[in-house]
Amino acid sequence: MSLYSSIASTGSCLPERVVSNVQLTEFLAKRGVETSAEWIETRTGIRQRYICSEEETNAHLASKAAIQALERARLLPGEVDLIVLATSTPDQVFPSTACLVQGAIGAKKAVAFDIQAVCSGFVYALTIADSMLKSGQFKNALVIGSEVFSRLMDWQDRTTCVLFGDGAGAVVLKADTQPGILGCKLHADGSLEHILNAKGRIVNGQIVGDPFLRMDGQAVFRQAVSVLGQSALELMHEADFDPSKLDFLVPHQANVRILQSVAKRLKLPEDRVVVTVGDHGNTSAASVPLALDVAVSQGRIKKGHHVLLQGVGGGFTWGSVLVRM
Ligand SMILES: CC(C)(COP(=O)(O)OP(=O)(O)OC[C@H]1O[C@@H](n2cnc3c(N)ncnc32)[C@H](O)[C@@H]1OP(=O)(O)O)[C@@H](O)C(=O)NCCC(=O)NCCS
């Protein structure tokens, strides 16, 4: 019998503090940074974002999202075989955030590791976990995207600091005799590393290089629209899937104008695109599982629906996963 994997449940967690555009604008004005709530909303679709306090950590958000997903899948932490966690903002150099989550939730027998593909992290993690379940070595996996991007923000740089937020999303993936994950397709182009990066590193006890996120917004925008459209069509073609049968697109949530352009290119009505960027901002690797959890919790995405998950971000990296829920 062929082995496949399918998504059994979703979960998510947001920090306690929500920061509206007006609140952020006031905070920035005190630092001499000029922007407006209206500019942020009209150019990006973002109305608010969640920001961690100093006490809240990546592992804290990820563990809460994981526990919610496990409860919904009726799986005990001690039964988890594998934890794959996507993040570019780990709590520490090592051990991995996945190991911190494994310890925090008591998933004693789980193999645990992080992967880093910036805003494509969750689709990379899901693809890896799907392959590991298909190998027959593991029966289930927690796949998590979790970020504290607020810690990479230069609050003097209005072209980036208004865009990002913190959060975590998780899914439980189970080995199955029927395919839930219908296909995965990943890409990377390291020649574009300069358009989105955070170059700082620790050397001999000092941070060497720029510790903040830097971005050429227009270059990233153009690249994102182009590769998301291409990648969706490529994967559906390879999976022999008729695009008109797609129930929902859950793309990486960076800018509502990027999502609208991709929907147009795929001839997908806007009500079939899950849009949460207005509420969460860009939460990098957490954005896709957070958006998926919102749509599932609202009852919009239901069992049997065909859903295309899409990531795009620094690296440059991008990819798609086609799922029957
Ligand atoms: C960043 C982004 C919102 C900028 O929007 P844009 O419409 O391209 O804006 P531009 O960069 O052309 O800037 C237009 C003007 O707004 C200004 N501006 C930029 N940020 C601003 C802000 N927060 N508030 C007010 N004005 C701002 C610029 O300085 C520029 O002014 P100028 O014309 O006097 O130089 C947009 O490019 C984007 O979303 N890019 C992709 C970001 C992304 O997805 N990143 C993550 C990918 S994983």
Short mmCIF file of C-alpha atoms and ligand atoms in Angstrom, two decimals:
data_model
loop_
_atom_site.label_atom_id
_atom_site.label_comp_id
_atom_site.label_asym_id
_atom_site.label_seq_id
_atom_site.Cartn_x
_atom_site.Cartn_y
_atom_site.Cartn_z
CA MET A 1 0.00 0.00 0.00
CA SER A 2 1.36 3.43 -0.94
CA LEU A 3 2.19 5.81 1.86
CA TYR A 4 1.01 9.40 1.81
CA SER A 5 0.56 12.18 4.35
CA SER A 6 -2.38 14.43 5.16
CA ILE A 7 -3.11 17.43 7.39
CA ALA A 8 -5.06 16.24 10.43
CA SER A 9 -5.42 19.59 12.22
CA THR A 10 -4.19 23.17 12.51
CA GLY A 11 -3.34 25.50 15.40
CA SER A 12 -1.95 28.98 15.96
CA CYS A 13 -0.78 31.47 18.56
CA LEU A 14 -0.38 35.25 18.48
CA PRO A 15 1.42 37.43 21.05
CA GLU A 16 -0.76 39.22 23.59
CA ARG A 17 -0.01 42.73 22.37
CA VAL A 18 -1.72 43.98 19.21
CA VAL A 19 -0.37 47.18 17.65
CA SER A 20 -2.62 49.12 15.27
CA ASN A 21 -1.26 51.32 12.48
CA VAL A 22 -2.21 54.40 14.51
CA GLN A 23 -0.32 53.11 17.58
CA LEU A 24 2.71 52.22 15.47
CA THR A 25 2.65 55.61 13.75
CA GLU A 26 2.62 57.35 17.15
CA PHE A 27 5.52 55.17 18.38
CA LEU A 28 7.53 55.98 15.23
CA ALA A 29 6.72 59.71 15.36
CA LYS A 30 8.38 59.87 18.80
CA ARG A 31 11.53 58.55 17.10
CA GLY A 32 11.30 61.10 14.29
CA VAL A 33 10.10 58.54 11.71
CA GLU A 34 7.39 59.87 9.43
CA THR A 35 4.63 57.58 8.18
CA SER A 36 0.84 57.38 8.41
CA ALA A 37 -1.76 54.74 9.19
CA GLU A 38 -3.35 55.52 5.84
CA TRP A 39 -0.10 55.02 3.88
CA ILE A 40 0.50 51.65 5.55
CA GLU A 41 -3.03 50.38 4.90
CA THR A 42 -3.39 51.59 1.32
CA ARG A 43 0.09 50.44 0.17
CA THR A 44 0.12 47.09 2.00
CA GLY A 45 -3.35 46.17 3.32
CA ILE A 46 -1.90 45.92 6.86
CA ARG A 47 -4.13 47.39 9.62
CA GLN A 48 -2.39 45.90 12.68
CA ARG A 49 0.25 43.39 13.75
CA TYR A 50 1.04 41.47 16.96
CA ILE A 51 4.36 42.18 18.70
CA CYS A 52 5.95 40.01 21.40
CA SER A 53 6.82 41.46 24.80
CA GLU A 54 10.39 40.87 26.04
CA GLU A 55 9.17 37.81 27.97
CA GLU A 56 7.37 36.15 25.04
CA THR A 57 9.66 33.93 22.97
CA ASN A 58 9.53 32.12 19.66
CA ALA A 59 9.38 28.76 21.48
CA HIS A 60 6.53 30.03 23.67
CA LEU A 61 4.40 30.95 20.61
CA ALA A 62 5.35 27.75 18.76
CA SER A 63 4.56 25.52 21.75
CA LYS A 64 1.09 27.05 22.16
CA ALA A 65 0.31 26.65 18.45
CA ALA A 66 1.60 23.06 18.58
CA ILE A 67 -0.49 22.12 21.62
CA GLN A 68 -3.64 23.51 19.98
CA ALA A 69 -2.98 21.51 16.80
CA LEU A 70 -2.26 18.34 18.82
CA GLU A 71 -5.48 18.70 20.84
CA ARG A 72 -7.51 19.12 17.67
CA ALA A 73 -5.86 16.01 16.16
CA ARG A 74 -6.46 14.12 19.45
CA LEU A 75 -2.78 13.29 19.63
CA LEU A 76 -0.79 13.33 22.88
CA PRO A 77 2.60 15.10 22.96
CA GLY A 78 4.24 11.76 23.86
CA GLU A 79 2.91 10.25 20.62
CA VAL A 80 4.60 12.82 18.32
CA ASP A 81 7.29 11.27 16.08
CA LEU A 82 8.77 14.35 14.40
CA ILE A 83 8.88 18.14 14.86
CA VAL A 84 10.00 20.30 11.92
CA LEU A 85 10.00 24.01 12.78
CA ALA A 86 10.56 26.77 10.24
CA THR A 87 12.01 30.03 11.55
CA SER A 88 14.55 32.74 10.77
CA THR A 89 14.23 34.27 14.23
CA PRO A 90 15.18 31.45 16.63
CA ASP A 91 15.43 32.25 20.33
CA GLN A 92 19.14 31.34 20.37
CA VAL A 93 21.89 30.04 18.06
CA PHE A 94 21.33 26.53 19.39
CA PRO A 95 19.70 24.26 20.43
CA SER A 96 17.03 24.64 17.77
CA THR A 97 13.64 26.15 18.58
CA ALA A 98 12.16 22.76 17.60
CA CYS A 99 14.10 21.16 20.49
CA LEU A 100 12.87 23.88 22.88
CA VAL A 101 9.30 23.10 21.78
CA GLN A 102 9.89 19.35 22.12
CA GLY A 103 11.02 19.89 25.72
CA ALA A 104 8.27 22.39 26.56
CA ILE A 105 5.37 20.24 25.35
CA GLY A 106 6.86 16.91 26.51
CA ALA A 107 7.10 15.29 23.07
CA LYS A 108 9.73 12.95 24.49
CA LYS A 109 10.13 10.57 21.55
CA ALA A 110 10.02 13.19 18.76
CA VAL A 111 12.96 13.88 16.46
CA ALA A 112 13.20 17.68 16.31
CA PHE A 113 15.01 20.19 14.10
CA ASP A 114 14.66 23.69 12.59
CA ILE A 115 14.77 24.65 8.95
CA GLN A 116 15.43 28.15 7.62
CA ALA A 117 13.97 29.37 4.34
CA VAL A 118 12.70 32.76 5.58
CA CYS A 119 9.10 33.44 4.42
CA SER A 120 9.04 30.18 2.42
CA GLY A 121 9.96 28.28 5.59
CA PHE A 122 6.59 26.64 6.19
CA VAL A 123 6.19 25.20 2.67
CA TYR A 124 9.79 23.95 2.87
CA ALA A 125 9.07 22.35 6.29
CA LEU A 126 5.84 20.75 5.06
CA THR A 127 7.62 19.31 2.01
CA ILE A 128 10.38 17.84 4.21
CA ALA A 129 7.90 16.35 6.70
CA ASP A 130 5.78 14.91 3.88
CA SER A 131 8.86 13.13 2.46
CA MET A 132 9.83 11.79 5.90
CA LEU A 133 6.33 10.41 6.51
CA LYS A 134 6.24 8.89 3.03
CA SER A 135 9.52 7.09 3.79
CA GLY A 136 7.59 5.06 6.37
CA GLN A 137 10.01 5.97 9.21
CA PHE A 138 7.55 8.31 10.95
CA LYS A 139 3.79 8.08 11.49
CA ASN A 140 3.09 11.73 12.33
CA ALA A 141 4.73 15.15 12.47
CA LEU A 142 4.20 18.57 13.97
CA VAL A 143 5.07 21.12 11.30
CA ILE A 144 5.43 24.62 12.71
CA GLY A 145 6.18 28.10 11.37
CA SER A 146 7.06 30.50 14.18
CA GLU A 147 8.66 33.96 14.15
CA VAL A 148 9.52 37.02 16.22
CA PHE A 149 10.42 39.28 13.28
CA SER A 150 9.88 42.36 15.48
CA ARG A 151 13.35 41.61 16.90
CA LEU A 152 14.96 42.17 13.48
CA MET A 153 13.28 45.53 12.87
CA ASP A 154 15.19 48.79 12.53
CA TRP A 155 12.54 51.12 13.98
CA GLN A 156 14.19 54.00 12.07
CA ASP A 157 13.54 52.34 8.70
CA ARG A 158 9.95 53.06 7.68
CA THR A 159 10.25 50.98 4.50
CA THR A 160 10.43 47.76 6.59
CA CYS A 161 9.34 48.31 10.21
CA VAL A 162 5.67 48.86 9.36
CA LEU A 163 5.38 45.54 7.52
CA PHE A 164 6.24 42.72 9.93
CA GLY A 165 4.68 41.05 12.98
CA ASP A 166 5.14 38.04 15.28
CA GLY A 167 3.17 34.78 15.54
CA ALA A 168 3.12 31.01 15.08
CA GLY A 169 1.08 28.44 13.19
CA ALA A 170 1.22 24.66 13.26
CA VAL A 171 -0.26 21.61 11.57
CA VAL A 172 -0.31 17.95 12.54
CA LEU A 173 0.63 15.82 9.56
CA LYS A 174 -0.27 12.12 9.65
CA ALA A 175 0.79 9.20 7.48
CA ASP A 176 -2.20 8.13 5.41
CA THR A 177 -3.22 5.58 2.81
CA GLN A 178 -4.88 8.38 0.79
CA PRO A 179 -2.97 11.44 -0.44
CA GLY A 180 -3.68 14.64 1.48
CA ILE A 181 -0.50 16.33 0.23
CA LEU A 182 -0.95 16.02 -3.55
CA GLY A 183 2.31 17.66 -4.59
CA CYS A 184 5.14 19.94 -3.50
CA LYS A 185 7.48 22.13 -5.54
CA LEU A 186 10.30 24.20 -4.06
CA HIS A 187 12.76 26.68 -5.59
CA ALA A 188 15.68 28.88 -4.56
CA ASP A 189 17.82 31.52 -6.28
CA GLY A 190 20.78 32.59 -4.15
CA SER A 191 21.85 35.20 -6.71
CA LEU A 192 19.02 37.37 -5.27
CA GLU A 193 20.30 37.25 -1.67
CA HIS A 194 20.86 41.03 -1.74
CA ILE A 195 17.16 42.03 -2.13
CA LEU A 196 16.09 40.73 1.30
CA ASN A 197 18.46 39.86 4.14
CA ALA A 198 19.56 40.21 7.76
CA LYS A 199 23.33 39.91 7.61
CA GLY A 200 24.40 40.23 11.25
CA ARG A 201 26.13 37.31 12.97
CA ILE A 202 27.80 36.61 16.29
CA VAL A 203 31.60 36.47 16.13
CA ASN A 204 33.82 36.28 19.21
CA GLY A 205 31.08 37.60 21.45
CA GLN A 206 30.13 40.55 19.20
CA ILE A 207 27.44 41.10 16.58
CA VAL A 208 29.30 41.60 13.32
CA GLY A 209 27.47 43.13 10.34
CA ASP A 210 24.05 44.76 10.15
CA PRO A 211 21.72 43.19 12.75
CA PHE A 212 18.54 44.45 11.05
CA LEU A 213 16.34 43.18 8.23
CA ARG A 214 17.01 45.06 4.98
CA MET A 215 14.89 44.91 1.86
CA ASP A 216 14.62 46.33 -1.63
CA GLY A 217 10.81 46.46 -1.43
CA GLN A 218 10.10 47.02 -5.11
CA ALA A 219 12.45 44.23 -6.27
CA VAL A 220 10.90 41.82 -3.74
CA PHE A 221 7.41 42.83 -4.82
CA ARG A 222 8.11 42.18 -8.52
CA GLN A 223 9.86 38.88 -7.81
CA ALA A 224 7.09 37.67 -5.47
CA VAL A 225 4.29 38.32 -7.97
CA SER A 226 6.21 36.60 -10.75
CA VAL A 227 7.33 33.45 -8.90
CA LEU A 228 4.07 32.85 -6.99
CA GLY A 229 2.04 32.81 -10.20
CA GLN A 230 4.61 30.64 -12.00
CA SER A 231 4.98 28.20 -9.10
CA ALA A 232 1.21 27.71 -8.70
CA LEU A 233 0.72 26.90 -12.37
CA GLU A 234 3.82 24.67 -12.50
CA LEU A 235 2.74 22.55 -9.50
CA MET A 236 -0.89 22.16 -10.59
CA HIS A 237 0.34 21.09 -14.05
CA GLU A 238 2.79 18.54 -12.57
CA ALA A 239 0.10 17.18 -10.22
CA ASP A 240 -2.29 16.94 -13.20
CA PHE A 241 -4.71 19.15 -11.27
CA ASP A 242 -7.27 21.37 -13.01
CA PRO A 243 -6.75 24.95 -11.65
CA SER A 244 -10.51 25.64 -11.89
CA LYS A 245 -11.01 22.99 -9.18
CA LEU A 246 -8.91 24.90 -6.64
CA ASP A 247 -11.05 25.86 -3.64
CA PHE A 248 -8.59 28.14 -1.83
CA LEU A 249 -5.22 29.78 -2.29
CA VAL A 250 -3.33 30.39 0.98
CA PRO A 251 -0.33 32.47 -0.08
CA HIS A 252 2.40 34.01 2.04
CA GLN A 253 0.91 37.16 3.57
CA ALA A 254 3.25 40.06 2.72
CA ASN A 255 1.21 42.69 0.90
CA VAL A 256 -2.43 42.53 -0.19
CA ARG A 257 -1.45 43.95 -3.59
CA ILE A 258 0.84 40.94 -4.18
CA LEU A 259 -2.04 38.58 -3.32
CA GLN A 260 -4.43 40.41 -5.66
CA SER A 261 -1.94 40.23 -8.55
CA VAL A 262 -1.39 36.48 -8.05
CA ALA A 263 -5.16 35.82 -7.84
CA LYS A 264 -5.64 37.74 -11.08
CA ARG A 265 -2.91 35.79 -12.84
CA LEU A 266 -4.50 32.49 -11.70
CA LYS A 267 -7.99 33.77 -12.66
CA LEU A 268 -9.08 33.04 -9.10
CA PRO A 269 -11.94 35.10 -7.61
CA GLU A 270 -10.70 37.12 -4.63
CA ASP A 271 -13.07 35.33 -2.22
CA ARG A 272 -11.06 32.15 -2.81
CA VAL A 273 -7.82 33.75 -1.62
CA VAL A 274 -7.25 33.68 2.14
CA VAL A 275 -6.08 37.14 3.23
CA THR A 276 -4.94 37.71 6.82
CA VAL A 277 -2.16 40.23 6.22
CA GLY A 278 -4.49 43.01 7.41
CA ASP A 279 -4.69 41.48 10.89
CA HIS A 280 -1.24 39.89 11.26
CA GLY A 281 1.17 41.85 9.03
CA ASN A 282 3.94 39.77 7.52
CA THR A 283 4.85 37.00 10.00
CA SER A 284 7.34 35.31 7.63
CA ALA A 285 7.38 31.50 8.10
CA ALA A 286 4.32 31.72 10.38
CA SER A 287 2.12 33.49 7.86
CA VAL A 288 0.90 30.48 5.83
CA PRO A 289 0.01 28.19 8.77
CA LEU A 290 -1.56 31.16 10.61
CA ALA A 291 -3.72 32.01 7.58
CA LEU A 292 -4.62 28.34 7.11
CA ASP A 293 -5.67 28.05 10.75
CA VAL A 294 -7.83 31.18 10.49
CA ALA A 295 -9.63 29.88 7.39
CA VAL A 296 -10.13 26.39 8.91
CA SER A 297 -11.34 27.84 12.24
CA GLN A 298 -13.81 30.11 10.41
CA GLY A 299 -15.18 27.05 8.57
CA ARG A 300 -14.19 28.46 5.17
CA ILE A 301 -11.68 25.69 4.43
CA LYS A 302 -13.33 22.32 5.02
CA LYS A 303 -12.43 18.66 4.74
CA GLY A 304 -12.12 17.64 1.08
CA HIS A 305 -11.26 21.15 -0.14
CA HIS A 306 -8.31 21.56 -2.49
CA VAL A 307 -5.94 24.21 -1.16
CA LEU A 308 -2.71 25.63 -2.54
CA LEU A 309 -0.23 26.83 0.10
CA GLN A 310 2.48 29.20 -1.14
CA GLY A 311 5.61 30.70 0.36
CA VAL A 312 8.04 33.29 -0.99
CA GLY A 313 10.86 35.23 0.62
CA GLY A 314 14.51 35.82 1.36
CA GLY A 315 17.08 33.59 -0.25
CA PHE A 316 15.39 34.13 -2.67
CA THR A 317 13.17 31.10 -1.96
CA TRP A 318 9.69 30.12 -3.05
CA GLY A 319 7.46 27.10 -3.32
CA SER A 320 3.97 25.63 -3.34
CA VAL A 321 2.22 22.67 -1.72
CA LEU A 322 -1.08 21.36 -3.09
CA VAL A 323 -3.28 19.80 -0.41
CA ARG A 324 -6.58 17.96 -0.20
CA MET A 325 -7.75 18.79 3.33
C1 LIG B 1 7.59 47.92 0.74
C2 LIG B 1 6.39 48.32 -0.10
C3 LIG B 1 5.14 48.30 0.75
C4 LIG B 1 6.61 49.74 -0.61
O1 LIG B 1 5.49 50.12 -1.38
P1 LIG B 1 5.69 50.88 -2.77
O2 LIG B 1 4.37 51.24 -3.24
O3 LIG B 1 6.56 49.99 -3.62
O4 LIG B 1 6.44 52.13 -2.31
P2 LIG B 1 7.85 52.68 -2.83
O5 LIG B 1 8.96 51.81 -2.34
O6 LIG B 1 7.74 52.92 -4.31
O7 LIG B 1 7.88 54.05 -2.09
C5 LIG B 1 6.99 55.09 -2.45
C6 LIG B 1 7.21 56.23 -1.51
O8 LIG B 1 6.71 55.88 -0.21
C7 LIG B 1 7.69 56.12 0.76
N1 LIG B 1 7.50 55.22 1.87
C8 LIG B 1 8.06 53.99 2.06
N2 LIG B 1 7.66 53.48 3.24
C9 LIG B 1 6.83 54.38 3.78
C10 LIG B 1 6.09 54.44 4.96
N3 LIG B 1 6.11 53.44 5.87
N4 LIG B 1 5.32 55.50 5.19
C11 LIG B 1 5.26 56.53 4.33
N5 LIG B 1 5.95 56.55 3.19
C12 LIG B 1 6.70 55.50 2.92
C13 LIG B 1 9.00 55.94 0.06
O9 LIG B 1 10.03 56.60 0.74
C14 LIG B 1 8.69 56.56 -1.29
O10 LIG B 1 8.82 57.94 -1.18
P3 LIG B 1 9.55 58.79 -2.34
O11 LIG B 1 8.73 58.54 -3.57
O12 LIG B 1 9.51 60.16 -1.82
O13 LIG B 1 10.93 58.20 -2.44
C15 LIG B 1 6.24 47.38 -1.30
O14 LIG B 1 7.29 47.56 -2.20
C16 LIG B 1 6.18 45.94 -0.91
O15 LIG B 1 5.24 45.49 -0.30
N6 LIG B 1 7.22 45.14 -1.29
C17 LIG B 1 7.26 43.76 -0.97
C18 LIG B 1 7.51 43.60 0.48
C19 LIG B 1 7.47 42.18 0.86
O16 LIG B 1 6.61 41.49 0.43
N7 LIG B 1 8.42 41.77 1.69
C20 LIG B 1 8.50 40.51 2.25
C21 LIG B 1 8.56 39.46 1.23
S1 LIG B 1 8.66 37.95 1.99
#
